[in-house]
C-alpha positions as CSV (number, residue, x, y, z in Angstrom):
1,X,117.7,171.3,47.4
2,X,115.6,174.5,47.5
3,X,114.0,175.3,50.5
4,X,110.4,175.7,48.5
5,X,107.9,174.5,51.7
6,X,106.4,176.1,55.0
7,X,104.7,173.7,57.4
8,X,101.6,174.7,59.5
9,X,101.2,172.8,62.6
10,X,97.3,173.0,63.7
11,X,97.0,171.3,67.2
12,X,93.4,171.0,68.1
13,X,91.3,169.7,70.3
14,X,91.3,166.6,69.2
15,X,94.0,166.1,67.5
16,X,97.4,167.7,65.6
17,X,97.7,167.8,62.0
18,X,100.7,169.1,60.2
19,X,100.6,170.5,56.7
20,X,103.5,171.5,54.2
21,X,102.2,174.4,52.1
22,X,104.4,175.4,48.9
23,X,104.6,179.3,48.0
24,X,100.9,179.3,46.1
25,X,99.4,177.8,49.4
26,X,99.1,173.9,47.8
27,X,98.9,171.4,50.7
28,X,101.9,169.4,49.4
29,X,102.2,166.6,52.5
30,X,100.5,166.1,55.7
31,X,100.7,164.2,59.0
32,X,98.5,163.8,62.1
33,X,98.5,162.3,65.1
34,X,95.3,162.1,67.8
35,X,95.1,163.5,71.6
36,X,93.4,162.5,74.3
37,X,90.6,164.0,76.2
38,X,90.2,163.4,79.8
39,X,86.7,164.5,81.6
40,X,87.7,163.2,85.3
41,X,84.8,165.3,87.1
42,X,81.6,167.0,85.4
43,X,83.1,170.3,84.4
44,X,86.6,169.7,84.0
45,X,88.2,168.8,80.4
46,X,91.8,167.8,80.5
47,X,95.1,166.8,78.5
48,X,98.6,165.3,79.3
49,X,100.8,168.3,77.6
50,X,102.9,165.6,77.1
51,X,100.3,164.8,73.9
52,X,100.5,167.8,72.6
53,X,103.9,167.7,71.7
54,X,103.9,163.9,71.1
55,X,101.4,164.4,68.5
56,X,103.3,167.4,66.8
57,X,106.5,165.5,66.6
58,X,104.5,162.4,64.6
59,X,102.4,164.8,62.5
60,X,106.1,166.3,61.4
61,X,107.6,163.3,60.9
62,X,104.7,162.3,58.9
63,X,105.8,165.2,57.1
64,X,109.3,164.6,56.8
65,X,109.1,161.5,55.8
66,X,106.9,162.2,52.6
67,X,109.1,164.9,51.5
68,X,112.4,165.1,53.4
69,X,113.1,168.0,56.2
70,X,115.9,169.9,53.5
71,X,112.4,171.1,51.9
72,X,111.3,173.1,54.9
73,X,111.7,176.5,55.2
74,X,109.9,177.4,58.2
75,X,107.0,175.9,60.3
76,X,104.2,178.1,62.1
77,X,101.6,177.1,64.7
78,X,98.0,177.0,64.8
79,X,96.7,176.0,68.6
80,X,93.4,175.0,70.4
81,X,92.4,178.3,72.1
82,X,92.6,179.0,75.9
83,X,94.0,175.6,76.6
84,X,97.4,175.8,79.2
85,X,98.9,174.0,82.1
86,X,101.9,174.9,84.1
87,X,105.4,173.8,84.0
88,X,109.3,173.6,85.4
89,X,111.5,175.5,83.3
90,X,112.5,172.8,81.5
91,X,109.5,172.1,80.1
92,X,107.9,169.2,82.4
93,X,104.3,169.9,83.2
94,X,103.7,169.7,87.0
95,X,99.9,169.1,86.2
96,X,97.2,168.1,83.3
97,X,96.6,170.6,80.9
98,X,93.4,172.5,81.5
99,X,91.1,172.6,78.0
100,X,89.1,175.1,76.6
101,X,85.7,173.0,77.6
102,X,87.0,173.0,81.2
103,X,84.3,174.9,83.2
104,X,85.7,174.7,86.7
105,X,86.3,178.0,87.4
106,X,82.7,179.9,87.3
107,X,83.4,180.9,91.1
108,X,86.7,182.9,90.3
109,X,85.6,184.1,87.3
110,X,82.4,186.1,88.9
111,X,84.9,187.3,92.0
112,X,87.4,188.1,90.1
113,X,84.8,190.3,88.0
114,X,83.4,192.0,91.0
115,X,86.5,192.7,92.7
116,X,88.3,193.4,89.4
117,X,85.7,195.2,87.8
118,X,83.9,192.9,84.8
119,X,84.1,196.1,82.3
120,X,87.9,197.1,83.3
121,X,89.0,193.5,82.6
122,X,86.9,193.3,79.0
123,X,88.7,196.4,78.1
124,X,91.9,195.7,78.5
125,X,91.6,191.7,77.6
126,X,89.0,192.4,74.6
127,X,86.8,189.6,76.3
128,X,83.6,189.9,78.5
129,X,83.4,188.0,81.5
130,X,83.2,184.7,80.3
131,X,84.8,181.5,81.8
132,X,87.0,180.4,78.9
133,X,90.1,182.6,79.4
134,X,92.7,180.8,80.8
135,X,93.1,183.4,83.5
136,X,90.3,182.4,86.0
137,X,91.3,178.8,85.8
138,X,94.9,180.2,86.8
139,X,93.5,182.0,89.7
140,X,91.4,178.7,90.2
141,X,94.9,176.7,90.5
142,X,96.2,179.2,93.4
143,X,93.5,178.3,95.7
144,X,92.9,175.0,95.3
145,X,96.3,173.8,94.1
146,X,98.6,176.1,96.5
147,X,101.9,174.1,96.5
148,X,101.5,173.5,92.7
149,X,100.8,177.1,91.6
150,X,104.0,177.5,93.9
151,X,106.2,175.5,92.1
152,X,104.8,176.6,88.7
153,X,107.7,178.3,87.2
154,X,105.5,178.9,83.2
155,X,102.5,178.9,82.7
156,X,102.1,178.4,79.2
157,X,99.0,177.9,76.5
158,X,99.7,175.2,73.8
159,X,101.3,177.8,71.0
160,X,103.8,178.7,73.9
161,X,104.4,174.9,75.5
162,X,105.4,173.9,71.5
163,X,107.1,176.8,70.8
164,X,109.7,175.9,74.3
165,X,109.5,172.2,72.8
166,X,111.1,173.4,69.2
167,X,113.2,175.7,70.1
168,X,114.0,175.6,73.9
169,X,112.4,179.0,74.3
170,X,109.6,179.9,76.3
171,X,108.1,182.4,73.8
172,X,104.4,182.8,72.1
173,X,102.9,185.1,69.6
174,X,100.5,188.0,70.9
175,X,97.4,186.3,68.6
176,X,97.8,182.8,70.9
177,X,98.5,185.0,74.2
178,X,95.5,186.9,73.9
179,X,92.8,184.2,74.5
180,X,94.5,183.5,77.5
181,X,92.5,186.9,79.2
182,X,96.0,188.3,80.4
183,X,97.0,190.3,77.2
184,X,96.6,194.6,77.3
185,X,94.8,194.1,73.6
186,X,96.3,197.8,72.7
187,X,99.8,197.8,74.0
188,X,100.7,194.0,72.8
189,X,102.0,193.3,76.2
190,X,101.3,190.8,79.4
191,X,98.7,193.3,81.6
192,X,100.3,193.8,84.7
193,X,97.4,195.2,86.2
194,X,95.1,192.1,85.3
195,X,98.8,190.1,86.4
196,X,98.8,192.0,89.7
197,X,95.1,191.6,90.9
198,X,95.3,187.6,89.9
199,X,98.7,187.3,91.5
200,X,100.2,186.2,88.5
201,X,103.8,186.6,88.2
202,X,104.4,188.1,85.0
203,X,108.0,186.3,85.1
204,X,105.9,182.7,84.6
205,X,104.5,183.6,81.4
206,X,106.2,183.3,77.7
207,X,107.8,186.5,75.7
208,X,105.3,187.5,73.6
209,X,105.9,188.4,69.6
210,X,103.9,189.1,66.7
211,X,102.5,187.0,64.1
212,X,105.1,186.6,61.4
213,X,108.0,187.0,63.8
214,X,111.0,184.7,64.4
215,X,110.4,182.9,67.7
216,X,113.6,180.9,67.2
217,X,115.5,177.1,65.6
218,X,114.8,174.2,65.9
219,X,117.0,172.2,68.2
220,X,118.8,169.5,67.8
221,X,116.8,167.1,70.3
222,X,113.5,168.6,68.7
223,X,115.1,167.2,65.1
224,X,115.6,164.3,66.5
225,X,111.9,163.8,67.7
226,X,110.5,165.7,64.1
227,X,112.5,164.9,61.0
228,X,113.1,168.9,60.9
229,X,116.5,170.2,60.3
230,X,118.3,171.6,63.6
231,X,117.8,175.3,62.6
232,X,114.5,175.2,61.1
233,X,113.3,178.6,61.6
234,X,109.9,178.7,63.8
235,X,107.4,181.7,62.9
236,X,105.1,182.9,65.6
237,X,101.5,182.0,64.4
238,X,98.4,182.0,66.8
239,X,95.0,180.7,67.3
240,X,93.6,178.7,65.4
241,X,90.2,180.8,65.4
242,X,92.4,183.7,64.0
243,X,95.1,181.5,62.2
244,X,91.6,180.3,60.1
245,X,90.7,183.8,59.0
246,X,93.8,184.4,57.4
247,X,93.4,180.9,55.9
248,X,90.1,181.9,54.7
249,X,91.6,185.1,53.3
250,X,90.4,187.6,56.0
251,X,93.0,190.3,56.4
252,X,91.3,193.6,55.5
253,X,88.4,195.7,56.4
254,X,84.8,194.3,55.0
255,X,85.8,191.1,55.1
256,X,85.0,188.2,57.4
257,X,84.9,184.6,57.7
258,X,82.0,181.6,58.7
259,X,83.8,178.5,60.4
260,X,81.0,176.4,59.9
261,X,82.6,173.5,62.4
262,X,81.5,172.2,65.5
263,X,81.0,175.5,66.6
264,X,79.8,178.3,64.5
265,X,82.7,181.1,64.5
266,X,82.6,184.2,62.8
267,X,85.0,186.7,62.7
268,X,85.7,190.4,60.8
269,X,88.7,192.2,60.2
270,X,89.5,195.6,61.2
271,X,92.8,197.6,62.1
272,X,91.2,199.5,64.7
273,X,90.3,198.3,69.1
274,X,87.1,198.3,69.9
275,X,85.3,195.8,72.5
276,X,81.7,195.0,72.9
277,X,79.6,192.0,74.5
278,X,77.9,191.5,71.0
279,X,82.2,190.1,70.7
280,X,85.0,189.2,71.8
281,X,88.0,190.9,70.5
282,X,91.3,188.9,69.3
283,X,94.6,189.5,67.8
284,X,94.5,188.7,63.9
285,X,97.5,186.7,62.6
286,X,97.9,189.7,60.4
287,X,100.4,192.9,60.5
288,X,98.3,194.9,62.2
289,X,94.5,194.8,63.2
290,X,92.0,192.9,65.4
291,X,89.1,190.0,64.7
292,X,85.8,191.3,66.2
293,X,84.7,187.7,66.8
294,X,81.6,185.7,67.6
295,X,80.9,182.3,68.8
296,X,77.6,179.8,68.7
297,X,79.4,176.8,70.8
298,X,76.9,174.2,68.5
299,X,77.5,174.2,64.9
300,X,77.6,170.5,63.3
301,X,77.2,169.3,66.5
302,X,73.6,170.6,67.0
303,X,73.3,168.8,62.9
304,X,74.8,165.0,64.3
305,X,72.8,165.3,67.7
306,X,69.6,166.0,65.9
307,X,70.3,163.5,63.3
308,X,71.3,160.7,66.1
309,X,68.7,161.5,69.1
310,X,65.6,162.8,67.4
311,X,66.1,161.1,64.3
312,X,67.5,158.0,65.4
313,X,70.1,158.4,62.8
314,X,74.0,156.9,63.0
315,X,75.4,160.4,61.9
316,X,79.3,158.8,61.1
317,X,78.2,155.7,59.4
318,X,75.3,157.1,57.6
319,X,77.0,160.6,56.1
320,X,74.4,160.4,53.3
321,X,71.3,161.0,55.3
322,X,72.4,164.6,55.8
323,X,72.2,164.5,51.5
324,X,68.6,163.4,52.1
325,X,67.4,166.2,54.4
326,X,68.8,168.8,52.9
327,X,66.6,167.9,50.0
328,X,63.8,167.7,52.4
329,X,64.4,170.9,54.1
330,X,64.9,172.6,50.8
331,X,61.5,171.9,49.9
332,X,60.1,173.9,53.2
333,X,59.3,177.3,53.0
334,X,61.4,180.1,54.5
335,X,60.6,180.0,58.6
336,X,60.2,176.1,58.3
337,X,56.8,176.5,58.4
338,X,56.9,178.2,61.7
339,X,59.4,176.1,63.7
340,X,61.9,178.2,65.0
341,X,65.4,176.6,66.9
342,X,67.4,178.6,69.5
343,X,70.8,176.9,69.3
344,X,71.8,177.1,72.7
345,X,72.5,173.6,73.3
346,X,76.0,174.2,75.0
347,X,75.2,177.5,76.2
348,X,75.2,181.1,74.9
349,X,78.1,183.2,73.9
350,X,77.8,185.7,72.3
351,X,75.6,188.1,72.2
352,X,74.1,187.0,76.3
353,X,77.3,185.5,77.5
354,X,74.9,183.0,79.4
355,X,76.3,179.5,80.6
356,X,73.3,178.2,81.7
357,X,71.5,179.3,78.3
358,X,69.3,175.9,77.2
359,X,68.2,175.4,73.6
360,X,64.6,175.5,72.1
361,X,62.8,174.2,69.6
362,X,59.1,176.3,68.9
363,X,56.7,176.1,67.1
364,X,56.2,172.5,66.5
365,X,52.8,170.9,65.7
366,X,51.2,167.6,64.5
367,X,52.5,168.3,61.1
368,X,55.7,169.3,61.4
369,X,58.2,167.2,59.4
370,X,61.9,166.5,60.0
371,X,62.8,168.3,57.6
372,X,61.0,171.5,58.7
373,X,63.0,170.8,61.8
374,X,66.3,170.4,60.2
375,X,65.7,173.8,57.9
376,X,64.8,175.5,61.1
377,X,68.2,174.8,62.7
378,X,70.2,175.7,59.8
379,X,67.8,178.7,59.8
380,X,68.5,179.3,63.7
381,X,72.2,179.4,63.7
382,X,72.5,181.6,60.1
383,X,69.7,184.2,62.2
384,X,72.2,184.2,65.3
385,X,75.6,185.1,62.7
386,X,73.5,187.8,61.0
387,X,71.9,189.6,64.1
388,X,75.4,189.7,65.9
389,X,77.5,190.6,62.8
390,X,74.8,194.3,62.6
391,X,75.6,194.3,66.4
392,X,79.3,194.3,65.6
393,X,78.6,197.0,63.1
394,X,76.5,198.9,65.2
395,X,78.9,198.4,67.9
396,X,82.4,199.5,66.0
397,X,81.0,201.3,63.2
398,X,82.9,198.7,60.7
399,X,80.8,197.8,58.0
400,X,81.0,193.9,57.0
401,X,80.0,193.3,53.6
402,X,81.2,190.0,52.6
403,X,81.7,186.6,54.2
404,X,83.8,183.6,53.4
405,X,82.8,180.2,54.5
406,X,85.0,177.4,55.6
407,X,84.5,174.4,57.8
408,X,82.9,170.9,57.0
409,X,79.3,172.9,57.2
410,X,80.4,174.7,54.2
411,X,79.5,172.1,51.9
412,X,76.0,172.4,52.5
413,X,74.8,174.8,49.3
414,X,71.3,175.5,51.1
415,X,73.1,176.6,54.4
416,X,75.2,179.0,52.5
417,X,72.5,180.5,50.8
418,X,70.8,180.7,54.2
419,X,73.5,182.7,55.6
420,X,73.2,184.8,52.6
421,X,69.9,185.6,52.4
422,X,69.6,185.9,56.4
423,X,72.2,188.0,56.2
424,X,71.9,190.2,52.8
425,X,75.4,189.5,52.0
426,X,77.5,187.6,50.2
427,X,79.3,184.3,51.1
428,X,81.8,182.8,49.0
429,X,82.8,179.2,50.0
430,X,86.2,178.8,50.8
431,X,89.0,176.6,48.7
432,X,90.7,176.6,52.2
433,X,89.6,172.9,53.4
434,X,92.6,173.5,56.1
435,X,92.4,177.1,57.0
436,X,93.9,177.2,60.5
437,X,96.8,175.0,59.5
438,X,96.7,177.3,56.3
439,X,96.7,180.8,58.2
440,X,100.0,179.4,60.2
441,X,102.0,178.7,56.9
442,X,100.7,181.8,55.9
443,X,103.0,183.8,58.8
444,X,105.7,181.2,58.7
445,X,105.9,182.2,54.7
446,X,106.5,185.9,55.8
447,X,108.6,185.0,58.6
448,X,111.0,183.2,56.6
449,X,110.7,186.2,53.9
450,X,108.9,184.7,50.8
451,X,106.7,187.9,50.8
452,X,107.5,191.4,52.7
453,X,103.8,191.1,54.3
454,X,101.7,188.7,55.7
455,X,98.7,190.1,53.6
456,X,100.9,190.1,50.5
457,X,101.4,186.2,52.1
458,X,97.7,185.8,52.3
459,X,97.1,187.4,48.5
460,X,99.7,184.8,47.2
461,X,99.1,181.7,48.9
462,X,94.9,182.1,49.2
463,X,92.7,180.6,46.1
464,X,89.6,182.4,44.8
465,X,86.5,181.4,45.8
466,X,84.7,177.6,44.9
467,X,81.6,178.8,44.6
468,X,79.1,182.3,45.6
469,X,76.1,182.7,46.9
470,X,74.1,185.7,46.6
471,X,71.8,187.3,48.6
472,X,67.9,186.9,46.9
473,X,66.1,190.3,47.6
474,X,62.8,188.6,48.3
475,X,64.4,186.0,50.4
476,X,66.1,188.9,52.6
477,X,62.8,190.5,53.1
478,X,61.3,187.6,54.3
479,X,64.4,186.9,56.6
480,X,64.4,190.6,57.7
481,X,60.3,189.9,59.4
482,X,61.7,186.5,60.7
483,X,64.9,187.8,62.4
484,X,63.0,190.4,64.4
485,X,60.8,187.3,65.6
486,X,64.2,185.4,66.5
487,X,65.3,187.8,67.9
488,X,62.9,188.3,70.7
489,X,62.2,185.3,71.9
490,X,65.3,184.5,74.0
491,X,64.9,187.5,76.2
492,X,61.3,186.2,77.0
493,X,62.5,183.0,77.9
494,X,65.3,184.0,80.0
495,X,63.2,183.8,83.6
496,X,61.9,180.9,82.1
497,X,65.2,179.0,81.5
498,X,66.8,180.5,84.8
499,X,63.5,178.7,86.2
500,X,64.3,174.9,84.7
501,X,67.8,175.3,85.4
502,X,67.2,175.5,89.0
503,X,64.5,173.0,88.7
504,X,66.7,170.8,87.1
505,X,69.8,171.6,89.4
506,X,67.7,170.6,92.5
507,X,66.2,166.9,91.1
508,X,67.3,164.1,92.8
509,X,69.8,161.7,91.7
């Protein structure tokens, strides 16, 4: 039987879904399986590893037993970003797995940045001091888990962890390696200078290889657990932030990509380095290149928590509301009749790289509707993509003139045409309802050889657009007045956040 499916495995946060993609990039069969979430202390966010490849096994054989494993020509992955734990060699995990939400490790991350220098380590990782990189939580681990960082013989992120699990091989591609904070972003390589001031030993951690590379079989114990073939080739991939891009069709310069998901993540392509705290830099499951990349940590979530706890709204039994204020907002004029929403609910990113950032709401008054207040968070989140993408062009000199929109979010018609009039450019919504999982059959399709390229991948297996929007000139002009109001109002409210987070800190229990 011909060999005429790839399979991308996209193992989130919540959960692992596997997809088998044929050559025109048509989701053909799928399989998913959930994972836990553990929050044992405020701060920390963790997994049993053991999950992880649990639920990639079931989401395969879900697979496998739709279309039979003699189909599969490859499989790829797709991982949660700057989520690890540490293991024996063979592949037991001494500990849980730290997330991606897990927060413990503010204290090492601002010594680290003093001692270490915060601008030496940004240039070489391609990520300001920030406490998602798995490398402060690492350094976290030596002090106040000594006998476990010890016996620690990998430390490995979840692209790594599965790849050992398929294959037997501790190996990871350079686009999953690089969130982890430890990656020399211009020489593809584990930083031994970033290795040597953490006290990392460069031994523990996965070889690294490219996106579209061969990373090895599949075993016969992993069949066993899959449905896969023994000898399945398995394709480096990467994160899921950059395996999306690719899925959303973002692999040359001008182009970039709206994940309109929980979080709000925008990315654009270019072939050349460059770091700046308007972004953080990653590896792009491309041939070559980087995604200049920013992040609003509250997308749909800011949309369900104002629908649940100023609305009183049940946002997952009662989908359709979000139907009726859309209408609603529609009807409000541009600036939401002078409501404005900072969407820091979680915390800024980029461009302040504050933890302790707080969201606001201004501007309300006796006749403010909910409506105006729903158009002015769509409006505040579409503000924040199109002030830091001219940032990133001011900052690397790489013009972005088009954006592709993916992620549940992207169904919204009046937030698309937000983001295109805020930003007076172009957004095209997606066909790519899968994009991560997409982006990883993407380099599993050039690592088995369908196409010489994974751009020529990309071209092939990507559909056009569903729909554009275009920017309205007299829309953009009125955005252009209300983005310069936007964007000075954080830095007038900084002292004054700083202020209630201490307040707030200090109140009794």
């Amino acid at each position: 039987m011909t060999k005429d499916l790839v399979i991308g495995i996209d193992s989130s946060t919540s959960a692992t879904k596997a997809i088998a993609w044929d050559r025109s990039g048509r989701a053909v069969a799928e399989g998913r399986k959930a994972i836990g979430l553990a929050n044992p202390q405020p701060g920390y966010f963790e997994q049993n590893p053991d999950e992880w490849w649990d639920s990639t096994a079931a989401a395969l054989r879900g697979i496998t037993n739709q279309v039979g494993s003699e189909r599969i020509a490859a499989v790829a992955i797709s991982n949660q970003r700057e989520t690890f734990s540490a293991f024996t060699e063979d592949g037991i995990a001494i500990r849980p797995g730290m997330t991606w939400l897990d927060e413990r490790a503010r204290p090492q991350m601002v010594r680290f940045g003093k001692s270490f220098g915060a601008e030496r380590v940004h240039a070489i990782s391609g990520k300001p001091l920030d406490v998602l990189p798995c490398l402060y939580r690492m350094i976290w681990m030596a002090e106040q888990e000594p006998e476990i960082f010890a016996r620690t013989a990998r430390f490995a992120e979840v692209h790594g962890y599965l790849t050992h699990c398929l294959t037997g091989r501790w190996r990871t591609s350079t686009a999953s390696a690089d969130p982890t904070g430890l990656l020399d972003m211009t020489r593809d390589v584990w930083s031994a200078e970033i290795l040597d001031a953490a006290g990392i030993a460069i031994e523990k951690l996965p070889t690294l290889l490219p996106p579209g590379a061969r990373m090895g079989e599949v075993t016969h114990a992993a069949a066993a657990f899959t449905g896969l073939s023994a000898g399945t080739p398995v394709v480096a991939g990467g994160g899921d932030g950059q395996c999306a891009s690719t899925g959303a069709g973002v692999t040359s310069p001008g182009s970039a990509y709206i994940n309109l998901g929980t979080a709000v993540v925008s990315g654009s392509y270019s072939r050349d380095y460059a770091y700046d705290r308007a972004f953080r830099t990653e590896k792009a499951v491309c041939d070559d290149g980087y995604i200049y990349e920013q992040v609003i940590r509250t997308g749909t979530f800011l949309v369900d928590w104002m629908a649940r706890e100023m609305f009183g709204i049940d946002a997952t039994a009662q989908r359709s509301v979000f139907k009726a204020l859309e209408a609603e907002a529609a009807t409000c004029p541009i600036g939401a009749g002078g409501v404005v929403v900072l969407p820091y609910w979680l915390g800024c990113m980029t461009p302040y790289w504050d933890p302790y950032a707080r969201g606001v709401i201004a501007g309300l008054s006796g006749s403010t509707r909910r409506g105006a207040i729903y158009r002015a968070l769509l409006e505040g989140i579409a503000l924040e993509v199109a002030a830091q993408s001219e940032r990133i062009e001011a900052a690397t000199g790489a013009a972005i003139r088009q954006f592709s929109a993916i992620g549940g979010g992207s169904d919204s018609d009046l937030w698309l045409q937000i983001f295109a009039d805020t930003s007076g450019r172009p957004v095209f919504r997606s066909t790519a309802r899968e994009a991560s999982s997409l982006g990883a059959a993407i380099a599993a399709a050039k690592g088995v050889g369908w196409y010489g390229t994974i751009a020529e991948a990309t071209a092939a297996m990507t559909n056009p657009p569903a729909k554009q929007f275009q920017p309205e000139p007299k829309n953009v002009a009125r955005y252009a007045e209300l983005r310069a109001i936007h964007a000075d109002l954080w830095p007038r409210l900084i002292d004054w956040n700083a202020r209630l987070a201490s307040f707030a800190e200090g109140a009794p229990s």
